[in-house]
Structure formats: structure tokens, C-alpha cells
Short mmCIF file of C-alpha atoms in Angstrom, two decimals:
data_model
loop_
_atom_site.label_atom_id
_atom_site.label_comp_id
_atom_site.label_asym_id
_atom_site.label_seq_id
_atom_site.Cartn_x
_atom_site.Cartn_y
_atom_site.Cartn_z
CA UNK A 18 122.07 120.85 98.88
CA UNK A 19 119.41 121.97 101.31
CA UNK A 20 116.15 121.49 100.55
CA UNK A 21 113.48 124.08 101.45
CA UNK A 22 110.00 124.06 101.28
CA UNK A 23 108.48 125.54 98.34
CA UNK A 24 106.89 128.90 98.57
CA UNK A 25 103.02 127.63 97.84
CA UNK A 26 101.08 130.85 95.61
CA UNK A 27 98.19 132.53 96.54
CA UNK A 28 95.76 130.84 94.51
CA UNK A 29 95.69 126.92 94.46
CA UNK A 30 93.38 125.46 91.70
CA UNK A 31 91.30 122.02 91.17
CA UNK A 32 93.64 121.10 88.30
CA UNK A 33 96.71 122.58 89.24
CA UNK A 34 99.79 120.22 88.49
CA UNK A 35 102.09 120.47 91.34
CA UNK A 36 106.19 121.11 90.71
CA UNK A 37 108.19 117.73 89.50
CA UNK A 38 110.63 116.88 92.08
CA UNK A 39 112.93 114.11 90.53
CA UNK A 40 115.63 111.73 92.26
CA UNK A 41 118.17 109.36 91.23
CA UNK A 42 119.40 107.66 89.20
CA UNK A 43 119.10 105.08 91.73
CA UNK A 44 122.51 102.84 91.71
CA UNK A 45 123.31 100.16 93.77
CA UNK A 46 124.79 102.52 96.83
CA UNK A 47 121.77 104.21 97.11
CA UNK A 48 119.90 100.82 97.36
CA UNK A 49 122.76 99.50 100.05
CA UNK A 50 122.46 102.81 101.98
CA UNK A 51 118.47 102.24 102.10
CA UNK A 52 118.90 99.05 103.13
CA UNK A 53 120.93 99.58 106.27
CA UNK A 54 118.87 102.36 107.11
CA UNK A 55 115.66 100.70 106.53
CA UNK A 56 116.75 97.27 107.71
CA UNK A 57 114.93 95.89 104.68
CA UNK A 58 118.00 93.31 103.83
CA UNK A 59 115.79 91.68 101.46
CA UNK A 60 118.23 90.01 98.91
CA UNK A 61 116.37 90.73 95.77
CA UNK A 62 117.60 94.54 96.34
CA UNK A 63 121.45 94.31 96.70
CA UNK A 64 122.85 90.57 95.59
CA UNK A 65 122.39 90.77 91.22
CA UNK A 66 122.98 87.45 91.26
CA UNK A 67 120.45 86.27 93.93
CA UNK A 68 118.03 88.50 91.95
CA UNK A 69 119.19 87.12 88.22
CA UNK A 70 118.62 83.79 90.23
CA UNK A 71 114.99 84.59 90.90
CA UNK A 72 114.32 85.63 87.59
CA UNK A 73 114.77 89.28 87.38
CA UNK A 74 116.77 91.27 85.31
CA UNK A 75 118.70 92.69 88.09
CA UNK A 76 118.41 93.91 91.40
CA UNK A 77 115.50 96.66 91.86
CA UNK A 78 114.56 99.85 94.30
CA UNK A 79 112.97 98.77 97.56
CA UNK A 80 109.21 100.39 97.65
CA UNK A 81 109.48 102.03 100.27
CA UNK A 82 112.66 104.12 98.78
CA UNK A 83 110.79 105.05 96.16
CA UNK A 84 107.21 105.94 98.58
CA UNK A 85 110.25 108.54 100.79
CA UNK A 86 110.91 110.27 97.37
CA UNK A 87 107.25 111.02 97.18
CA UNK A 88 107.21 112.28 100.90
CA UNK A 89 109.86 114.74 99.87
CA UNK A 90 107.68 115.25 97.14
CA UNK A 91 104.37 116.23 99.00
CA UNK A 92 106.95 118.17 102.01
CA UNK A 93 108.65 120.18 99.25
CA UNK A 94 105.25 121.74 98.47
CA UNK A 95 103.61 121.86 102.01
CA UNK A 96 104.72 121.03 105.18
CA UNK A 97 104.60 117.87 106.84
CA UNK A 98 102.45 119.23 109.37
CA UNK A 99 100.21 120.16 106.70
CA UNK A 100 99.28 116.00 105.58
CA UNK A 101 96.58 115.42 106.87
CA UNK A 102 96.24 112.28 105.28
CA UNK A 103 98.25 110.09 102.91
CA UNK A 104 98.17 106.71 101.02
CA UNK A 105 100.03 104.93 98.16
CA UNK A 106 99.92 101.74 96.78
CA UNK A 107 102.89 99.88 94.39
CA UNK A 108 102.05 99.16 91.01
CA UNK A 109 105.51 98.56 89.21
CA UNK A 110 109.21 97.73 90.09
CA UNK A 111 111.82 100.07 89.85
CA UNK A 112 114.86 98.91 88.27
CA UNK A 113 118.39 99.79 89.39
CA UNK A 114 119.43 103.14 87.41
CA UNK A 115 116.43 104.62 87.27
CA UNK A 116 115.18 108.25 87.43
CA UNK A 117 112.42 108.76 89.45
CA UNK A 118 109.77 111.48 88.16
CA UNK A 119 107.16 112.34 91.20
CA UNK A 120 104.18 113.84 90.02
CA UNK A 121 100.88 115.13 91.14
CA UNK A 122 97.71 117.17 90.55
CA UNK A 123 95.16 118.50 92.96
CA UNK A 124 92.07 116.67 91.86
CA UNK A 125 89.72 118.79 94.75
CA UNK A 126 89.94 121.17 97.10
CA UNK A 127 87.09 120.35 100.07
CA UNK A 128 86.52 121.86 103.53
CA UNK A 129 86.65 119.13 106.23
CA UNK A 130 86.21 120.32 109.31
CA UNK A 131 86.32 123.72 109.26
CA UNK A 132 90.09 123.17 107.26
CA UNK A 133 90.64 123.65 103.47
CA UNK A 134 92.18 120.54 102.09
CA UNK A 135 93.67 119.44 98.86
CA UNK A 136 92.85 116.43 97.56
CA UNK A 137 96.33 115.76 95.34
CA UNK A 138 96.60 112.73 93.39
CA UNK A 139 100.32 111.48 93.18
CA UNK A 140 102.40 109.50 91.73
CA UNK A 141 106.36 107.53 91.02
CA UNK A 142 107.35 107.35 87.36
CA UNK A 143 110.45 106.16 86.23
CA UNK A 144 112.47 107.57 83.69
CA UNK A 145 111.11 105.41 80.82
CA UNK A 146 107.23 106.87 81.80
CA UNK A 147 106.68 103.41 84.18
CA UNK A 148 104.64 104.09 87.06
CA UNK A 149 105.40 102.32 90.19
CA UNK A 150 103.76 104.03 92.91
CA UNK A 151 99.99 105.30 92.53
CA UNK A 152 98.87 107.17 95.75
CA UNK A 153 97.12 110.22 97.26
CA UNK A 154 97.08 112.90 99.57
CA UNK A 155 94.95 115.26 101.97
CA UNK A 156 96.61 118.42 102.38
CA UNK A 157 95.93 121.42 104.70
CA UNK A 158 96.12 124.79 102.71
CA UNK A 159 95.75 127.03 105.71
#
């Protein structure tokens, strides 16, 4: 499926909940795939039993998969060229199997120089309402 940006309306609101884009379930090829691409090999992401070893349930998302699904996220509604700025931070794990919910809400629009910006606060929620990425976003509207 291709994936186009999103035609943004006319008016843009302090307020304004931007469209859900969700991804997954994430199963264990999607979190083997990341890892060759990413050449984040880290155990705890693709062995079950080296993670049931450490004491998790199972093996879990790497961040950074989950931080990409919030880039299509913001990209999907503006274009990259458009970020001006953009920052996250992980809060939670994401299990294997999860559905991941990205979310966000312009919480200003400013003018920094000379350029109208949204200020979008964004998120990662898994499919049982778990946040595991908090972040945010400066976005051109011009």
C-alpha cells in the first residue's frame, strides 16, 4: 500500500486532534526485520528465551521501531520538510503483538521566525491504552 501524505485542511486549530495512524501487530518478523535494518542485535528483542532469562515476559519492540511509526505519523500529516523540530522520550515497553495507536494534538500554534508552527504533542500507545513513547513536535504550516 502506498502511503501518501494527508491532505492538511484549511483551518488548523489549538486543540485539533490529529488523524490516528496505527501499525502492527508487531510479531517477531517485524522485530527481526528491524533489527537487521537497524543493526540493533540487542538480544532482549529477538531470543524469548534470552529475554524470559532476564526476567521479561517475552521479547519486546525495539524503541526506536516504535519512535519510526511516529515519524510516519507526523509525515502522514505534513511533510518531512515541514519538522522543524522533533523530540520523544520512552516511557513504557512494547510487548511483542502489540498494536501501536500514534496519537497527537496541536497544543499551540506560534510564529517563529516569520514561520507559523504547530506545536503538536504526540504520542505511542499500545493496544491495551499503554503509552510508551511521549514526545513532541514543531511543525511548519506554510
Amino acid at each position: 500500500m502506498a502511503d501518501a501524505v494527508m491532505t492538511v485542511p484549511e483551518t488548523v486549530f489549538e486543540g485539533q486532534e490529529l488523524p490516528e495512524h496505527i501499525c502492527g501487530p508487531i510479531d517477531r518478523t517485524i522485530l527481526a526485520l528491524f533489527a537487521g535494518a537497524s543493526h540493533d542485535h540487542v538480544k532482549l528483542h529477538i531470543d524469548s528465551d534470552f529475554a524470559k532469562g532476564a526476567g521479561m515476559d517475552d521479547v519486546f519492540a525495539h524503541g526506536m521501531l516504535v519512535m519510526a511509526y511516529l515519524g510516519q505519523f507526523l509525515t502522514r500529516w505534513r511533510p518531512q520538510q515541514n519538522i522543524r523540530k522533533w523530540s520523544t522520550r520512552f516511557v513504557a515497553i512494547t510487548p511483542v503483538h502489540a498494536t501501536i495507536h500514534c496519537r497527537g494534538r496541536i497544543a499551540e500554534i506560534i510564529e517563529q521566525d516569520g514561520e507559523r508552527l504547530a506545536r503538536v504533542k504526540l504520542g505511542a500507545w499500545t493496544d491495551k491504552d499503554v503509552q510508551t513513547v511521549d514526545g513532541e513536535a514543531l511543525v511548519a504550516l506554510g
